[in-house]
Short mmCIF file of N, CA, C and O in Angstrom, two decimals:
data_model
loop_
_atom_site.label_atom_id
_atom_site.label_comp_id
_atom_site.label_asym_id
_atom_site.label_seq_id
_atom_site.Cartn_x
_atom_site.Cartn_y
_atom_site.Cartn_z
N MET A 1 -9.03 7.39 12.82
CA MET A 1 -8.43 7.37 11.62
C MET A 1 -7.69 5.94 11.90
O MET A 1 -7.07 5.51 12.88
N GLN A 2 -8.01 5.06 10.84
CA GLN A 2 -7.30 3.68 10.78
C GLN A 2 -5.88 3.92 10.34
O GLN A 2 -5.68 4.59 9.28
N GLU A 3 -4.92 3.39 11.03
CA GLU A 3 -3.44 3.29 10.38
C GLU A 3 -3.09 1.95 10.10
O GLU A 3 -3.21 1.01 10.68
N ILE A 4 -2.52 1.96 8.90
CA ILE A 4 -1.90 0.59 8.24
C ILE A 4 -0.62 0.85 8.03
O ILE A 4 -0.22 1.68 7.29
N THR A 5 0.23 -0.10 8.73
CA THR A 5 1.72 0.06 8.57
C THR A 5 2.20 -1.28 7.45
O THR A 5 1.89 -2.32 7.89
N VAL A 6 2.83 -0.94 6.33
CA VAL A 6 3.35 -2.01 5.54
C VAL A 6 4.89 -1.95 5.91
O VAL A 6 5.53 -1.15 5.34
N ASN A 7 5.47 -3.07 6.34
CA ASN A 7 6.90 -3.18 6.70
C ASN A 7 7.21 -3.90 5.38
O ASN A 7 7.21 -5.17 5.40
N GLY A 8 8.06 -3.36 4.62
CA GLY A 8 8.47 -3.99 3.30
C GLY A 8 9.37 -5.21 3.55
O GLY A 8 9.35 -6.33 2.89
N LYS A 9 10.06 -5.28 4.70
CA LYS A 9 11.09 -6.27 5.04
C LYS A 9 10.34 -7.57 5.36
O LYS A 9 11.00 -8.67 5.40
N ASP A 10 9.18 -7.41 5.72
CA ASP A 10 8.29 -8.57 6.21
C ASP A 10 7.77 -9.22 4.98
O ASP A 10 7.19 -10.56 5.37
N PHE A 11 7.97 -8.99 3.72
CA PHE A 11 7.22 -9.70 2.64
C PHE A 11 8.47 -10.20 1.70
O PHE A 11 9.38 -9.78 1.48
N ASP A 12 8.09 -11.50 1.17
CA ASP A 12 8.83 -12.11 0.48
C ASP A 12 8.65 -12.02 -1.20
O ASP A 12 9.39 -12.20 -2.05
N ALA A 13 7.40 -11.65 -1.51
CA ALA A 13 6.98 -11.64 -2.71
C ALA A 13 6.08 -10.34 -3.07
O ALA A 13 5.20 -10.06 -1.99
N PRO A 14 5.97 -9.68 -4.08
CA PRO A 14 5.10 -8.63 -4.45
C PRO A 14 3.51 -8.87 -4.10
O PRO A 14 2.82 -8.15 -3.61
N GLU A 15 3.13 -10.07 -4.47
CA GLU A 15 1.77 -10.53 -4.25
C GLU A 15 1.36 -10.54 -2.78
O GLU A 15 0.26 -10.29 -2.36
N GLU A 16 2.38 -10.88 -2.01
CA GLU A 16 2.12 -10.67 -0.34
C GLU A 16 1.71 -9.28 0.17
O GLU A 16 0.92 -9.22 0.93
N VAL A 17 2.30 -8.54 -0.42
CA VAL A 17 2.03 -7.04 -0.18
C VAL A 17 0.59 -6.74 -0.63
O VAL A 17 -0.10 -6.15 0.07
N TYR A 18 0.36 -6.93 -1.93
CA TYR A 18 -1.14 -6.75 -2.28
C TYR A 18 -2.05 -7.42 -1.33
O TYR A 18 -3.13 -6.92 -1.10
N GLU A 19 -1.83 -8.89 -1.25
CA GLU A 19 -2.79 -9.51 -0.36
C GLU A 19 -2.99 -8.64 1.03
O GLU A 19 -3.95 -8.71 1.58
N PHE A 20 -1.77 -8.35 1.73
CA PHE A 20 -1.94 -7.62 2.82
C PHE A 20 -2.70 -6.37 2.77
O PHE A 20 -3.68 -6.25 3.64
N LEU A 21 -2.50 -5.57 1.83
CA LEU A 21 -3.31 -4.61 1.72
C LEU A 21 -4.78 -4.65 1.19
O LEU A 21 -5.70 -4.14 1.74
N ALA A 22 -5.10 -5.68 0.36
CA ALA A 22 -6.43 -6.13 0.10
C ALA A 22 -7.12 -6.61 1.36
O ALA A 22 -8.36 -6.15 1.43
N GLU A 23 -6.59 -7.43 2.38
CA GLU A 23 -7.19 -7.76 3.69
C GLU A 23 -7.42 -6.42 4.42
O GLU A 23 -8.75 -6.22 4.88
N LYS A 24 -6.42 -5.71 4.60
CA LYS A 24 -6.62 -4.52 5.54
C LYS A 24 -7.65 -3.49 4.92
O LYS A 24 -8.29 -2.79 5.69
N LEU A 25 -7.76 -3.35 3.74
CA LEU A 25 -8.62 -2.45 3.03
C LEU A 25 -9.95 -3.05 2.60
O LEU A 25 -10.72 -2.38 2.03
N GLU A 26 -9.96 -4.24 2.94
CA GLU A 26 -11.36 -5.19 2.51
C GLU A 26 -11.64 -4.77 1.16
O GLU A 26 -12.77 -4.51 0.86
N LEU A 27 -10.59 -5.09 0.30
CA LEU A 27 -10.86 -5.18 -1.22
C LEU A 27 -11.88 -6.18 -1.62
O LEU A 27 -11.88 -7.21 -1.23
N PRO A 28 -12.67 -5.81 -2.60
CA PRO A 28 -13.71 -6.86 -3.04
C PRO A 28 -13.10 -7.75 -3.99
O PRO A 28 -12.08 -7.29 -4.52
N GLY A 29 -13.44 -9.04 -4.18
CA GLY A 29 -12.96 -10.02 -4.99
C GLY A 29 -11.82 -10.51 -4.74
O GLY A 29 -11.28 -10.43 -3.52
N GLU A 30 -11.13 -11.20 -5.61
CA GLU A 30 -9.77 -11.98 -5.58
C GLU A 30 -8.89 -11.00 -5.30
O GLU A 30 -8.71 -9.98 -6.13
N SER A 31 -7.68 -11.50 -4.57
CA SER A 31 -6.61 -10.58 -4.38
C SER A 31 -5.49 -11.02 -5.49
O SER A 31 -4.72 -11.88 -5.19
N ASP A 32 -5.63 -10.44 -6.60
CA ASP A 32 -4.92 -10.97 -7.77
C ASP A 32 -3.69 -9.99 -8.30
O ASP A 32 -3.12 -10.17 -8.88
N GLY A 33 -3.39 -9.03 -7.32
CA GLY A 33 -2.34 -8.28 -7.46
C GLY A 33 -2.56 -7.11 -8.32
O GLY A 33 -1.53 -6.67 -8.87
N ASN A 34 -3.68 -6.80 -8.66
CA ASN A 34 -4.23 -5.78 -9.44
C ASN A 34 -4.09 -4.18 -8.87
O ASN A 34 -4.77 -4.03 -8.06
N LEU A 35 -2.85 -3.61 -9.24
CA LEU A 35 -2.54 -2.48 -8.51
C LEU A 35 -3.61 -1.31 -8.96
O LEU A 35 -3.96 -0.47 -8.23
N SER A 36 -4.10 -1.54 -10.26
CA SER A 36 -5.02 -0.39 -10.64
C SER A 36 -6.23 -0.67 -9.62
O SER A 36 -6.93 0.56 -9.46
N ALA A 37 -6.82 -1.83 -9.49
CA ALA A 37 -7.84 -2.04 -8.39
C ALA A 37 -7.54 -1.39 -7.03
O ALA A 37 -8.45 -0.76 -6.57
N LEU A 38 -6.26 -1.49 -6.69
CA LEU A 38 -5.92 -0.93 -5.50
C LEU A 38 -6.15 0.60 -5.42
O LEU A 38 -6.70 1.27 -4.61
N TYR A 39 -5.54 1.09 -6.47
CA TYR A 39 -5.72 2.80 -6.64
C TYR A 39 -7.10 2.99 -6.58
O TYR A 39 -7.64 4.06 -6.04
N ASP A 40 -7.92 2.34 -7.42
CA ASP A 40 -9.43 2.54 -7.41
C ASP A 40 -10.10 2.74 -6.05
O ASP A 40 -10.86 3.46 -5.82
N VAL A 41 -9.80 1.55 -5.06
CA VAL A 41 -10.32 1.56 -4.07
C VAL A 41 -9.80 2.63 -3.08
O VAL A 41 -10.65 3.16 -2.27
N LEU A 42 -8.59 2.91 -3.17
CA LEU A 42 -8.04 4.13 -2.44
C LEU A 42 -8.75 5.50 -2.72
O LEU A 42 -8.85 6.41 -1.99
N LEU A 43 -9.18 5.52 -3.81
CA LEU A 43 -9.92 6.74 -4.38
C LEU A 43 -11.26 6.95 -3.89
O LEU A 43 -11.98 7.93 -3.86
N ASN A 44 -11.81 5.91 -3.60
CA ASN A 44 -13.21 5.54 -3.22
C ASN A 44 -13.30 5.48 -1.50
O ASN A 44 -14.48 5.10 -1.32
N LEU A 45 -12.42 5.85 -0.91
CA LEU A 45 -12.45 5.65 0.73
C LEU A 45 -13.50 6.46 1.06
O LEU A 45 -13.59 7.64 0.62
N SER A 46 -14.06 6.19 2.21
CA SER A 46 -15.16 7.08 2.95
C SER A 46 -14.76 7.07 4.28
O SER A 46 -15.37 7.94 5.08
N ASP A 47 -13.40 6.64 4.80
CA ASP A 47 -13.10 6.60 6.28
C ASP A 47 -11.77 7.02 6.08
O ASP A 47 -10.99 6.66 5.19
N ASP A 48 -11.32 7.84 7.07
CA ASP A 48 -9.77 8.26 7.07
C ASP A 48 -8.87 7.03 7.24
O ASP A 48 -9.07 6.25 8.32
N ILE A 49 -7.94 7.05 6.49
CA ILE A 49 -6.92 5.95 6.54
C ILE A 49 -5.45 6.62 6.44
O ILE A 49 -5.32 7.54 5.46
N ARG A 50 -4.62 6.16 7.26
CA ARG A 50 -3.20 6.62 7.17
C ARG A 50 -2.38 5.35 6.74
O ARG A 50 -2.39 4.34 7.56
N LEU A 51 -1.87 5.36 5.67
CA LEU A 51 -0.79 4.16 5.19
C LEU A 51 0.60 4.63 5.46
O LEU A 51 0.99 5.64 4.95
N ILE A 52 1.35 3.82 6.09
CA ILE A 52 2.61 3.91 6.33
C ILE A 52 3.31 2.93 5.61
O ILE A 52 3.07 1.70 5.90
N LEU A 53 4.21 3.25 4.56
CA LEU A 53 4.92 2.07 3.86
C LEU A 53 6.45 2.38 4.31
O LEU A 53 7.04 3.47 4.09
N ASN A 54 6.74 1.34 5.00
CA ASN A 54 8.33 1.36 5.45
C ASN A 54 9.28 0.65 4.49
O ASN A 54 9.01 -0.73 4.55
N LEU A 55 10.12 1.43 3.87
CA LEU A 55 10.91 0.66 3.03
C LEU A 55 12.49 0.33 3.54
O LEU A 55 13.33 -0.16 2.81
N THR A 56 12.48 0.88 4.60
CA THR A 56 13.82 0.57 5.36
C THR A 56 14.02 -0.97 5.67
O THR A 56 13.29 -1.64 5.81
N GLU A 57 15.42 -1.23 5.63
CA GLU A 57 15.61 -2.66 5.54
C GLU A 57 15.26 -3.67 4.50
O GLU A 57 15.33 -4.87 4.74
N VAL A 58 14.76 -3.21 3.45
CA VAL A 58 14.32 -4.01 2.25
C VAL A 58 15.50 -4.16 1.62
O VAL A 58 16.28 -3.29 1.14
N GLU A 59 16.04 -5.42 1.53
CA GLU A 59 17.38 -5.77 0.88
C GLU A 59 17.29 -6.44 -0.50
O GLU A 59 18.27 -6.38 -1.21
N ASP A 60 16.11 -7.09 -0.89
CA ASP A 60 15.75 -7.52 -2.13
C ASP A 60 15.38 -6.55 -3.25
O ASP A 60 14.59 -5.77 -2.91
N ASP A 61 16.24 -6.45 -4.21
CA ASP A 61 15.95 -5.48 -5.30
C ASP A 61 14.60 -5.51 -6.04
O ASP A 61 13.94 -4.57 -6.29
N ALA A 62 14.16 -6.72 -6.26
CA ALA A 62 12.79 -6.91 -6.88
C ALA A 62 11.75 -6.49 -5.82
O ALA A 62 10.83 -5.77 -6.32
N MET A 63 11.79 -6.69 -4.59
CA MET A 63 10.91 -6.22 -3.66
C MET A 63 10.86 -4.67 -3.38
O MET A 63 9.88 -4.12 -3.75
N MET A 64 12.07 -4.24 -3.48
CA MET A 64 12.10 -2.65 -3.43
C MET A 64 11.44 -2.12 -4.73
O MET A 64 10.96 -1.07 -4.61
N GLU A 65 11.65 -2.61 -5.75
CA GLU A 65 11.03 -2.15 -7.12
C GLU A 65 9.59 -2.10 -6.99
O GLU A 65 9.02 -1.18 -7.39
N ILE A 66 8.95 -3.13 -6.69
CA ILE A 66 7.41 -3.41 -6.42
C ILE A 66 7.03 -2.40 -5.36
O ILE A 66 6.05 -1.65 -5.38
N LEU A 67 7.64 -2.37 -4.22
CA LEU A 67 7.33 -1.39 -3.17
C LEU A 67 7.37 0.08 -3.66
O LEU A 67 6.58 0.83 -3.14
N GLU A 68 8.55 0.32 -4.38
CA GLU A 68 8.45 1.78 -4.81
C GLU A 68 7.20 2.12 -5.96
O GLU A 68 6.89 3.13 -5.80
N ARG A 69 6.89 1.03 -6.68
CA ARG A 69 5.81 1.14 -7.55
C ARG A 69 4.62 1.39 -6.53
O ARG A 69 3.70 2.20 -6.90
N ILE A 70 4.30 0.60 -5.52
CA ILE A 70 3.19 0.76 -4.73
C ILE A 70 3.28 2.26 -3.95
O ILE A 70 2.12 2.68 -3.87
N ALA A 71 4.60 2.59 -3.71
CA ALA A 71 4.59 3.95 -3.17
C ALA A 71 3.92 5.00 -3.99
O ALA A 71 3.35 6.00 -3.59
N GLU A 72 4.45 4.90 -5.24
CA GLU A 72 3.83 5.84 -6.28
C GLU A 72 2.33 5.84 -6.25
O GLU A 72 1.71 6.86 -6.54
N ILE A 73 1.60 4.61 -6.37
CA ILE A 73 0.30 4.41 -6.31
C ILE A 73 -0.35 5.04 -5.17
O ILE A 73 -1.35 5.97 -5.26
N LEU A 74 0.25 4.91 -3.95
CA LEU A 74 -0.25 5.24 -2.65
C LEU A 74 -0.12 6.73 -2.83
O LEU A 74 -1.21 7.46 -2.27
N THR A 75 0.97 7.31 -3.09
CA THR A 75 1.19 8.83 -3.18
C THR A 75 0.13 9.46 -4.11
O THR A 75 -0.43 10.60 -3.78
N ASP A 76 0.02 8.81 -5.43
CA ASP A 76 -0.92 9.53 -6.29
C ASP A 76 -2.38 9.48 -5.85
O ASP A 76 -2.99 10.47 -5.77
N ALA A 77 -2.79 8.48 -5.17
CA ALA A 77 -4.40 8.29 -4.56
C ALA A 77 -4.33 9.38 -3.54
O ALA A 77 -5.42 10.04 -3.39
N ALA A 78 -3.19 9.51 -2.65
CA ALA A 78 -3.36 10.41 -1.55
C ALA A 78 -3.59 11.95 -2.11
O ALA A 78 -4.26 12.87 -1.53
N ASP A 79 -3.00 12.18 -3.12
CA ASP A 79 -3.01 13.43 -3.69
C ASP A 79 -4.53 13.86 -4.21
O ASP A 79 -4.80 14.91 -4.24
N THR A 80 -5.35 12.83 -4.46
CA THR A 80 -6.74 13.00 -4.80
C THR A 80 -7.73 12.67 -3.84
O THR A 80 -8.65 13.56 -3.78
N SER A 81 -7.40 11.74 -2.96
CA SER A 81 -8.36 11.39 -1.87
C SER A 81 -8.26 12.25 -0.63
O SER A 81 -7.08 12.38 -0.10
N GLU A 82 -9.45 12.90 -0.17
CA GLU A 82 -9.35 13.47 1.11
C GLU A 82 -9.34 12.67 2.29
O GLU A 82 -9.08 13.16 3.48
N TYR A 83 -9.50 11.37 2.17
CA TYR A 83 -9.60 10.34 3.15
C TYR A 83 -8.20 9.58 3.35
O TYR A 83 -8.07 8.77 4.40
N LEU A 84 -7.25 9.72 2.59
CA LEU A 84 -6.04 8.86 2.51
C LEU A 84 -4.83 9.95 2.75
O LEU A 84 -4.71 10.88 2.25
N GLU A 85 -4.12 9.36 3.81
CA GLU A 85 -2.84 10.10 4.19
C GLU A 85 -1.67 9.04 4.17
O GLU A 85 -1.91 7.87 4.42
N VAL A 86 -0.52 9.47 3.38
CA VAL A 86 0.42 8.34 3.20
C VAL A 86 1.87 8.88 3.68
O VAL A 86 2.13 9.96 3.40
N SER A 87 2.27 7.83 4.21
CA SER A 87 3.88 8.39 4.75
C SER A 87 4.74 7.05 4.25
O SER A 87 4.52 6.02 4.44
N ILE A 88 5.82 7.53 3.60
CA ILE A 88 6.94 6.62 3.07
C ILE A 88 8.09 6.85 3.79
O ILE A 88 8.73 7.97 4.10
N LYS A 89 8.43 5.64 4.58
CA LYS A 89 9.82 5.64 5.20
C LYS A 89 10.93 5.15 4.54
O LYS A 89 10.94 4.04 4.03
N GLN A 90 11.86 5.71 4.27
CA GLN A 90 13.24 5.24 3.42
C GLN A 90 14.36 5.08 4.05
O GLN A 90 14.71 6.06 4.75
#
């Protein structure tokens, strides 16, 4: 199982979070911040992946808002995909 940890405090902009996930998940095409594309990729996983989203120590309200939106997408995808496990640390 591949484990990917997203430490929210390490990012300064929402686009950086998407780019990080796009790289780790090997998303096709440009990393344009499309959260719908991220959801679609998560639903089509064929290998086991555990995503850990660490929201502790995030001080910027705008970053927390986008990270919470990403957490919703990850959780929704994990409810559907048998290959995805998601852990949210708050």
